[in-house]
């Protein structure tokens, strides 16, 4: 996590965060959806919760509905604002607005060529995107699993793509 108003250690001026809506889709059995980052995007192949940038004039929920339809082909029936985190990646400072999604309609369609997996804790996938780790910790705290390993991200790779 990072304070977006603090100067960066590398001497760069503070950056404005990119606002991102993220969906934590949770099934009745407690499993949650992770998707892989598609080819051509930074951190290609890393596992994350699905979502995307909030466009001008959109609310978090508007962006989440649009992004999950564009990426996964589903329609969100209800979403609950949950937590926020700011993550400083080499290519972008992002403010992640996480929403829990318990109800949606439609079958999952990986419209960006990404993979998907329904997971429980501890997550059995790697590598995990650094911005995903706090969510896994929050889920563990809610489920009283603080002692369970959550998965570890691989070292951050340099930015490649958009």
C-alpha positions as semicolon CSV with decimal commas, in nm:
position;residue;x (nm);y (nm);z (nm)
1;X;0,000;0,000;0,000
2;X;0,110;0,355;-0,051
3;X;0,016;0,711;0,034
4;X;-0,047;0,871;-0,309
5;X;0,042;1,216;-0,174
6;X;0,392;1,117;-0,062
7;X;0,688;1,165;-0,301
8;X;0,818;0,840;-0,445
9;X;1,148;0,700;-0,324
10;X;1,279;0,701;-0,681
11;X;1,236;1,079;-0,690
12;X;0,938;1,087;-0,924
13;X;0,670;1,340;-0,849
14;X;0,353;1,204;-0,692
15;X;0,114;1,056;-0,948
16;X;-0,261;1,078;-0,964
17;X;-0,412;0,736;-0,903
18;X;-0,600;0,551;-1,174
19;X;-0,943;0,467;-1,030
20;X;-1,035;0,100;-1,071
21;X;-1,350;-0,096;-0,981
22;X;-1,287;-0,457;-0,881
23;X;-1,538;-0,738;-0,834
24;X;-1,494;-1,009;-0,575
25;X;-1,744;-1,266;-0,703
26;X;-1,837;-1,506;-0,424
27;X;-2,045;-1,822;-0,468
28;X;-2,273;-1,967;-0,198
29;X;-2,002;-2,222;-0,106
30;X;-1,760;-1,936;-0,029
31;X;-1,536;-1,986;-0,331
32;X;-1,431;-1,673;-0,520
33;X;-1,337;-1,601;-0,879
34;X;-0,984;-1,517;-0,990
35;X;-0,895;-1,440;-1,352
36;X;-0,558;-1,421;-1,525
37;X;-0,437;-1,100;-1,684
38;X;-0,456;-1,135;-2,063
39;X;-0,177;-1,105;-2,320
40;X;-0,070;-0,750;-2,394
41;X;-0,141;-0,616;-2,044
42;X;0,106;-0,547;-1,766
43;X;0,158;-0,854;-1,548
44;X;0,024;-1,088;-1,816
45;X;-0,061;-1,425;-1,661
46;X;-0,084;-1,297;-1,303
47;X;-0,403;-1,386;-1,117
48;X;-0,636;-1,112;-0,996
49;X;-0,995;-1,026;-0,919
50;X;-1,171;-0,898;-1,234
51;X;-1,251;-0,533;-1,297
52;X;-1,121;-0,226;-1,470
53;X;-1,084;0,149;-1,494
54;X;-1,363;0,378;-1,386
55;X;-1,455;0,605;-1,679
56;X;-1,534;0,974;-1,640
57;X;-1,883;1,020;-1,495
58;X;-1,915;0,658;-1,378
59;X;-1,970;0,544;-1,022
60;X;-1,778;0,245;-0,890
61;X;-2,088;0,029;-0,934
62;X;-2,148;0,156;-1,291
63;X;-1,788;0,075;-1,386
64;X;-1,803;-0,264;-1,218
65;X;-2,120;-0,359;-1,406
66;X;-1,971;-0,245;-1,738
67;X;-1,630;-0,406;-1,684
68;X;-1,763;-0,743;-1,569
69;X;-2,000;-0,754;-1,864
70;X;-1,719;-0,661;-2,108
71;X;-1,465;-0,903;-1,956
72;X;-1,680;-1,192;-1,831
73;X;-2,014;-1,161;-2,011
74;X;-2,214;-1,150;-1,688
75;X;-2,469;-0,903;-1,554
76;X;-2,430;-0,805;-1,191
77;X;-2,757;-0,821;-1,000
78;X;-2,617;-0,677;-0,677
79;X;-2,280;-0,557;-0,552
80;X;-2,174;-0,433;-0,211
81;X;-1,897;-0,172;-0,174
82;X;-1,637;-0,332;0,052
83;X;-1,281;-0,196;0,081
84;X;-1,028;0,026;-0,095
85;X;-0,653;-0,001;-0,142
86;X;-0,393;0,208;-0,321
87;X;-0,118;0,011;-0,494
88;X;0,191;0,166;-0,652
89;X;0,294;-0,041;-0,953
90;X;0,594;0,065;-1,163
91;X;0,363;0,162;-1,452
92;X;0,072;0,315;-1,254
93;X;-0,058;0,420;-0,917
94;X;-0,401;0,260;-0,879
95;X;-0,682;0,307;-0,630
96;X;-0,873;-0,020;-0,618
97;X;-1,237;-0,004;-0,505
98;X;-1,335;-0,360;-0,417
99;X;-1,698;-0,471;-0,424
100;X;-1,836;-0,806;-0,315
101;X;-2,068;-0,957;-0,574
102;X;-2,296;-1,238;-0,459
103;X;-2,554;-1,239;-0,740
104;X;-2,506;-1,220;-1,114
105;X;-2,666;-1,368;-1,423
106;X;-2,517;-1,524;-1,732
107;X;-2,249;-1,782;-1,787
108;X;-1,884;-1,682;-1,756
109;X;-1,728;-1,600;-2,093
110;X;-1,363;-1,506;-2,094
111;X;-1,396;-1,229;-2,354
112;X;-1,031;-1,116;-2,330
113;X;-0,880;-1,463;-2,362
114;X;-0,805;-1,483;-1,992
115;X;-0,829;-1,795;-1,777
116;X;-1,049;-1,823;-1,468
117;X;-1,057;-2,031;-1,154
118;X;-1,290;-2,059;-0,855
119;X;-1,066;-2,062;-0,548
120;X;-1,078;-2,097;-0,171
121;X;-0,811;-2,011;0,084
122;X;-0,529;-2,086;0,059
123;X;-0,521;-1,997;-0,309
124;X;-0,363;-2,266;-0,526
125;X;-0,258;-2,037;-0,814
126;X;0,057;-1,840;-0,892
127;X;0,167;-1,579;-0,958
128;X;-0,075;-1,353;-0,770
129;X;-0,097;-0,985;-0,865
130;X;0,029;-0,773;-0,571
131;X;-0,298;-0,575;-0,558
132;X;-0,484;-0,902;-0,500
133;X;-0,297;-0,999;-0,184
134;X;-0,477;-0,754;0,049
135;X;-0,812;-0,899;-0,061
136;X;-0,696;-1,249;0,023
137;X;-0,587;-1,124;0,366
138;X;-0,924;-0,952;0,423
139;X;-1,109;-1,268;0,323
140;X;-0,891;-1,472;0,559
141;X;-0,963;-1,231;0,845
142;X;-1,335;-1,251;0,779
143;X;-1,317;-1,630;0,772
144;X;-1,081;-1,642;1,072
145;X;-0,803;-1,803;0,870
146;X;-0,520;-1,568;0,964
147;X;-0,273;-1,853;1,006
148;X;-0,327;-2,001;0,658
149;X;-0,080;-1,920;0,379
150;X;-0,245;-1,697;0,119
151;X;-0,006;-1,732;-0,171
152;X;0,289;-1,513;-0,258
153;X;0,337;-1,282;-0,555
154;X;0,638;-1,330;-0,774
155;X;0,883;-1,038;-0,783
156;X;0,741;-0,742;-0,970
157;X;0,825;-0,752;-1,337
158;X;0,894;-0,441;-1,542
159;X;0,598;-0,287;-1,720
160;X;0,534;-0,451;-2,059
161;X;0,234;-0,333;-2,252
162;X;-0,073;-0,132;-2,164
